[in-house]
mmCIF file of C-alpha atoms in Angstrom:
data_model
loop_
_atom_site.group_PDB
_atom_site.id
_atom_site.type_symbol
_atom_site.label_atom_id
_atom_site.label_comp_id
_atom_site.label_asym_id
_atom_site.label_seq_id
_atom_site.Cartn_x
_atom_site.Cartn_y
_atom_site.Cartn_z
ATOM 1 C CA GLN A 100 -0.055 -0.143 0.088
ATOM 2 C CA SER A 101 1.783 3.212 -0.841
ATOM 3 C CA ALA A 102 1.353 6.440 0.794
ATOM 4 C CA LEU A 103 -1.179 9.196 -0.213
ATOM 5 C CA THR A 104 0.565 12.042 -1.885
ATOM 6 C CA GLN A 105 0.312 15.326 0.037
ATOM 7 C CA PRO A 106 2.303 18.370 -1.124
ATOM 8 C CA ALA A 107 5.396 18.707 1.208
ATOM 9 C CA SER A 108 4.603 22.423 1.766
ATOM 10 C CA VAL A 109 1.832 25.073 1.956
ATOM 11 C CA SER A 110 1.976 28.611 3.211
ATOM 12 C CA GLY A 111 -0.454 31.436 3.793
ATOM 13 C CA SER A 112 -0.703 34.902 5.583
ATOM 14 C CA PRO A 113 -3.034 35.229 8.501
ATOM 15 C CA GLY A 114 -6.698 35.595 7.467
ATOM 16 C CA GLN A 115 -6.258 33.851 4.165
ATOM 17 C CA SER A 116 -7.096 30.694 3.176
ATOM 18 C CA VAL A 117 -5.119 27.367 2.403
ATOM 19 C CA THR A 118 -6.015 24.009 0.887
ATOM 20 C CA ILE A 119 -3.877 20.739 1.326
ATOM 21 C CA SER A 120 -4.507 18.056 -1.074
ATOM 22 C CA CYS A 121 -4.266 14.341 -0.537
ATOM 23 C CA THR A 122 -4.290 12.240 -3.727
ATOM 24 C CA GLY A 123 -4.877 8.351 -3.476
ATOM 25 C CA THR A 124 -6.280 5.679 -5.493
ATOM 26 C CA ASN A 125 -9.731 3.811 -6.312
ATOM 27 C CA THR A 126 -8.472 1.474 -3.648
ATOM 28 C CA ASP A 127 -8.491 3.980 -0.802
ATOM 29 C CA VAL A 128 -9.425 7.623 -0.941
ATOM 30 C CA GLY A 129 -11.660 6.855 -4.170
ATOM 31 C CA ALA A 130 -13.098 3.710 -2.415
ATOM 32 C CA ASN A 131 -14.800 5.056 0.738
ATOM 33 C CA ASP A 132 -15.649 8.077 2.874
ATOM 34 C CA PHE A 133 -13.380 7.483 5.790
ATOM 35 C CA VAL A 134 -10.728 10.019 4.919
ATOM 36 C CA SER A 135 -9.276 11.599 8.118
ATOM 37 C CA TRP A 136 -6.982 14.608 8.605
ATOM 38 C CA TYR A 137 -4.673 15.068 11.687
ATOM 39 C CA GLN A 138 -2.602 18.589 12.669
ATOM 40 C CA GLN A 139 0.492 17.639 14.599
ATOM 41 C CA ARG A 140 2.727 20.187 16.156
ATOM 42 C CA PRO A 141 6.130 19.803 17.307
ATOM 43 C CA GLY A 142 6.544 17.063 19.878
ATOM 44 C CA LYS A 143 3.100 16.371 19.925
ATOM 45 C CA ALA A 144 0.632 13.197 19.214
ATOM 46 C CA PRO A 145 -1.490 13.872 16.036
ATOM 47 C CA LYS A 146 -4.861 15.491 16.814
ATOM 48 C CA LEU A 147 -7.763 14.588 14.841
ATOM 49 C CA MET A 148 -9.320 17.537 12.869
ATOM 50 C CA ILE A 149 -11.638 16.068 10.234
ATOM 51 C CA TYR A 150 -12.881 12.572 10.100
ATOM 52 C CA ASP A 151 -15.149 10.860 7.313
ATOM 53 C CA VAL A 152 -14.047 13.202 4.899
ATOM 54 C CA SER A 153 -15.850 16.440 6.061
ATOM 55 C CA GLU A 154 -17.017 16.006 10.000
ATOM 56 C CA ARG A 155 -15.525 17.617 12.622
ATOM 57 C CA PRO A 156 -14.790 16.221 15.932
ATOM 58 C CA ALA A 157 -16.305 18.336 18.877
ATOM 59 C CA GLY A 158 -14.137 21.337 19.980
ATOM 60 C CA VAL A 159 -12.304 21.575 16.559
ATOM 61 C CA SER A 160 -12.698 25.368 14.841
ATOM 62 C CA ASN A 161 -15.337 25.411 11.942
ATOM 63 C CA ARG A 162 -12.156 27.288 10.094
ATOM 64 C CA PHE A 163 -11.365 23.596 9.210
ATOM 65 C CA SER A 164 -13.341 21.923 6.441
ATOM 66 C CA GLY A 165 -12.669 18.855 4.188
ATOM 67 C CA SER A 166 -13.978 17.399 1.210
ATOM 68 C CA LYS A 167 -13.308 14.835 -1.449
ATOM 69 C CA SER A 168 -13.591 14.359 -5.403
ATOM 70 C CA GLY A 169 -12.532 10.917 -6.888
ATOM 71 C CA ASN A 170 -9.194 9.725 -5.471
ATOM 72 C CA THR A 171 -8.377 13.600 -4.125
ATOM 73 C CA ALA A 172 -9.300 14.733 -0.695
ATOM 74 C CA SER A 173 -8.758 18.185 0.487
ATOM 75 C CA LEU A 174 -8.171 19.967 3.782
ATOM 76 C CA THR A 175 -9.123 23.758 3.725
ATOM 77 C CA ILE A 176 -8.060 26.088 6.512
ATOM 78 C CA SER A 177 -9.843 29.475 6.428
ATOM 79 C CA GLY A 178 -8.954 32.545 8.439
ATOM 80 C CA LEU A 179 -5.433 31.491 9.202
ATOM 81 C CA GLN A 180 -4.254 31.776 12.226
ATOM 82 C CA ALA A 181 -0.668 31.786 13.673
ATOM 83 C CA GLU A 182 -1.730 28.687 15.801
ATOM 84 C CA ASP A 183 -2.583 26.689 12.721
ATOM 85 C CA GLU A 184 1.259 26.403 11.766
ATOM 86 C CA ALA A 185 1.811 22.696 12.043
ATOM 87 C CA ASP A 186 2.358 19.406 10.238
ATOM 88 C CA TYR A 187 -1.072 18.053 8.575
ATOM 89 C CA TYR A 188 -1.459 14.535 7.470
ATOM 90 C CA CYS A 189 -4.375 12.646 5.826
ATOM 91 C CA ASN A 190 -5.509 9.169 6.271
ATOM 92 C CA SER A 191 -7.578 6.925 4.352
ATOM 93 C CA TYR A 192 -8.996 3.371 5.015
ATOM 94 C CA ALA A 193 -8.072 1.211 2.279
ATOM 95 C CA THR A 194 -10.081 -1.529 1.043
ATOM 96 C CA ILE A 195 -7.890 -4.362 2.439
ATOM 97 C CA ARG A 196 -8.727 -3.469 5.659
ATOM 98 C CA THR A 197 -5.667 -1.386 6.056
ATOM 99 C CA TRP A 198 -4.953 2.437 7.064
ATOM 100 C CA VAL A 199 -2.736 4.307 4.735
ATOM 101 C CA PHE A 200 -1.373 7.959 5.367
ATOM 102 C CA GLY A 201 -0.104 10.863 3.631
ATOM 103 C CA GLY A 202 3.470 12.090 3.555
ATOM 104 C CA GLY A 203 2.720 15.006 5.342
ATOM 105 C CA THR A 204 2.287 18.609 4.646
ATOM 106 C CA LYS A 205 4.213 21.442 6.649
ATOM 107 C CA LEU A 206 1.967 24.538 6.830
ATOM 108 C CA THR A 207 3.572 27.825 7.449
ATOM 109 C CA VAL A 208 1.656 30.977 8.472
ATOM 110 C CA LEU A 209 3.772 33.803 6.898
ATOM 111 C CA GLN B 261 -11.242 10.629 31.175
ATOM 112 C CA VAL B 262 -10.757 8.600 27.796
ATOM 113 C CA GLN B 263 -7.103 8.048 27.655
ATOM 114 C CA LEU B 264 -4.278 5.505 26.380
ATOM 115 C CA VAL B 265 -1.565 5.279 28.371
ATOM 116 C CA GLN B 266 1.901 3.527 26.992
ATOM 117 C CA SER B 267 4.787 2.128 28.341
ATOM 118 C CA GLY B 268 8.004 3.922 28.584
ATOM 119 C CA ALA B 269 11.084 4.100 26.498
ATOM 120 C CA GLU B 270 12.910 1.078 25.279
ATOM 121 C CA VAL B 271 16.575 0.906 24.033
ATOM 122 C CA LYS B 272 17.468 -2.396 22.110
ATOM 123 C CA LYS B 273 20.216 -3.696 20.078
ATOM 124 C CA PRO B 274 19.470 -4.664 16.634
ATOM 125 C CA GLY B 275 18.192 -8.201 15.903
ATOM 126 C CA ALA B 276 16.333 -8.039 19.426
ATOM 127 C CA SER B 277 12.686 -7.554 19.828
ATOM 128 C CA VAL B 278 10.573 -4.929 21.615
ATOM 129 C CA LYS B 279 7.006 -5.184 22.980
ATOM 130 C CA VAL B 280 5.110 -1.796 23.941
ATOM 131 C CA SER B 281 1.940 -1.678 25.685
ATOM 132 C CA CYS B 282 -1.086 0.390 25.340
ATOM 133 C CA GLU B 283 -3.757 0.779 28.590
ATOM 134 C CA ALA B 284 -7.122 2.122 27.735
ATOM 135 C CA PHE B 285 -8.836 3.971 30.227
ATOM 136 C CA GLY B 286 -12.279 5.573 30.146
ATOM 137 C CA TYR B 287 -14.148 3.663 27.650
ATOM 138 C CA THR B 288 -15.373 0.229 26.781
ATOM 139 C CA PHE B 289 -12.031 -1.242 25.707
ATOM 140 C CA THR B 290 -13.780 -4.002 23.342
ATOM 141 C CA ALA B 291 -15.717 -1.390 21.703
ATOM 142 C CA HIS B 292 -12.843 0.079 19.531
ATOM 143 C CA TYR B 293 -10.270 -0.842 17.416
ATOM 144 C CA ILE B 294 -6.764 -0.227 18.448
ATOM 145 C CA HIS B 295 -4.144 0.856 15.902
ATOM 146 C CA TRP B 296 -0.410 1.219 15.839
ATOM 147 C CA VAL B 297 1.153 3.990 14.106
ATOM 148 C CA ARG B 298 5.007 5.115 14.080
ATOM 149 C CA GLN B 299 6.955 8.131 13.264
ATOM 150 C CA ALA B 300 10.707 8.085 12.574
ATOM 151 C CA PRO B 301 12.867 11.033 13.516
ATOM 152 C CA GLY B 302 11.724 13.981 11.312
ATOM 153 C CA GLN B 303 9.719 11.647 8.898
ATOM 154 C CA GLY B 304 5.923 11.043 8.665
ATOM 155 C CA LEU B 305 3.185 8.818 10.248
ATOM 156 C CA GLU B 306 3.198 5.154 9.028
ATOM 157 C CA TRP B 307 0.601 2.918 9.794
ATOM 158 C CA MET B 308 1.768 -0.706 11.311
ATOM 159 C CA GLY B 309 -1.653 -2.602 11.993
ATOM 160 C CA ARG B 310 -4.605 -2.891 14.092
ATOM 161 C CA ILE B 311 -6.112 -5.339 16.817
ATOM 162 C CA ASN B 312 -9.873 -5.583 17.399
ATOM 163 C CA PRO B 313 -9.704 -5.790 21.301
ATOM 164 C CA ASN B 314 -13.038 -7.945 21.255
ATOM 165 C CA THR B 315 -12.086 -10.836 19.290
ATOM 166 C CA GLY B 316 -8.205 -10.351 19.087
ATOM 167 C CA ALA B 317 -8.100 -10.494 15.110
ATOM 168 C CA THR B 318 -5.477 -8.343 13.690
ATOM 169 C CA ASN B 319 -4.529 -6.798 10.185
ATOM 170 C CA TYR B 320 -0.911 -5.660 9.775
ATOM 171 C CA ALA B 321 0.501 -3.417 7.094
ATOM 172 C CA GLN B 322 2.265 -5.720 4.499
ATOM 173 C CA LYS B 323 5.751 -3.942 5.054
ATOM 174 C CA PHE B 324 5.394 -5.363 8.781
ATOM 175 C CA GLN B 325 3.993 -8.831 8.140
ATOM 176 C CA GLY B 326 5.931 -11.758 9.454
ATOM 177 C CA ARG B 327 7.630 -9.151 11.939
ATOM 178 C CA VAL B 328 5.257 -7.526 14.221
ATOM 179 C CA ILE B 329 2.336 -9.307 16.679
ATOM 180 C CA MET B 330 -0.447 -7.288 17.896
ATOM 181 C CA THR B 331 -2.186 -9.079 21.107
ATOM 182 C CA ARG B 332 -4.460 -7.748 23.987
ATOM 183 C CA ASP B 333 -5.421 -8.629 27.508
ATOM 184 C CA THR B 334 -8.969 -7.722 27.903
ATOM 185 C CA SER B 335 -8.660 -8.261 31.811
ATOM 186 C CA ILE B 336 -6.544 -4.951 32.158
ATOM 187 C CA SER B 337 -7.520 -3.288 29.083
ATOM 188 C CA THR B 338 -4.235 -3.129 27.433
ATOM 189 C CA VAL B 339 -2.901 -4.154 23.797
ATOM 190 C CA TYR B 340 0.678 -4.874 23.084
ATOM 191 C CA MET B 341 2.697 -4.450 19.888
ATOM 192 C CA GLU B 342 5.647 -6.469 19.660
ATOM 193 C CA LEU B 343 8.310 -5.816 16.791
ATOM 194 C CA SER B 344 11.040 -8.381 16.109
ATOM 195 C CA SER B 345 14.548 -8.282 14.295
ATOM 196 C CA LEU B 346 14.658 -4.891 15.218
ATOM 197 C CA ARG B 347 16.968 -2.784 12.676
ATOM 198 C CA SER B 348 18.190 0.821 13.037
ATOM 199 C CA ASP B 349 15.657 1.949 10.622
ATOM 200 C CA ASP B 350 12.885 0.837 13.312
ATOM 201 C CA THR B 351 14.009 3.887 15.487
ATOM 202 C CA ALA B 352 10.933 5.924 16.036
ATOM 203 C CA LEU B 353 8.216 7.202 18.218
ATOM 204 C CA TYR B 354 5.466 4.299 18.455
ATOM 205 C CA TYR B 355 1.848 5.578 19.126
ATOM 206 C CA CYS B 356 -1.352 3.540 19.936
ATOM 207 C CA THR B 357 -4.745 5.295 18.725
ATOM 208 C CA ARG B 358 -8.280 4.295 19.115
ATOM 209 C CA GLY B 359 -10.018 3.111 16.084
ATOM 210 C CA GLY B 360 -11.587 6.809 15.015
ATOM 211 C CA GLY B 361 -8.308 8.301 15.569
ATOM 212 C CA ASP B 362 -9.822 10.601 18.128
ATOM 213 C CA VAL B 363 -7.659 9.427 21.122
ATOM 214 C CA TRP B 364 -4.058 8.797 20.682
ATOM 215 C CA GLY B 365 -1.180 7.449 23.300
ATOM 216 C CA GLN B 366 1.604 9.631 24.428
ATOM 217 C CA GLY B 367 3.953 7.820 22.467
ATOM 218 C CA THR B 368 6.637 5.267 23.208
ATOM 219 C CA THR B 369 10.126 6.085 21.708
ATOM 220 C CA VAL B 370 12.033 2.743 20.664
ATOM 221 C CA SER B 371 15.672 3.011 19.982
ATOM 222 C CA VAL B 372 17.761 0.511 18.028
ATOM 223 C CA SER B 373 21.606 1.069 18.341
ATOM 224 C CA SER B 374 24.476 -1.447 18.547
#
């Protein structure tokens, strides 16, 4: 199972919106609606930000939203804030009862 | 409070095995899969496998097939991940996480060095 493809880095200024893509195949991202996004700050465990493509866990800001089209999922962060600076990982359930992660995207708030 | 508490850091020599534990608190242990995810220094997240604490059934990433064993002890709400034939590139932070990804352990550092 190959890793999902994410851009290595994205950046944006405070108040702007950024979108992080996550491209898989028809055996993972394209095969189901079990795509999640995680935020990881240095030295910390990952934090769930989006699950089931577009659902937000309680306590996660509505500035975070998720979507999917075909084999590509996306995470959009609107109204960027300094505290959003972190690494972001996508994750998908795959048809062979496994998980697969993306390579991670470093978000820099300029 | 729902949490996963992992065992402490390990230092191993190449060729050895390591067994990391993950104890669940605050929820019905058998109701959620436990996944193991590792992160090498400066690298991304890598899924290793999962266990169904209710049945003990496991699914492993192909990369770790034959080298990883996940087990559970329902009497103490604990799952274990044992990785054998350790190599230097197994040096990483190992996490357990509940099936929905909403709860993560604090991570266990495993260092492999001669």
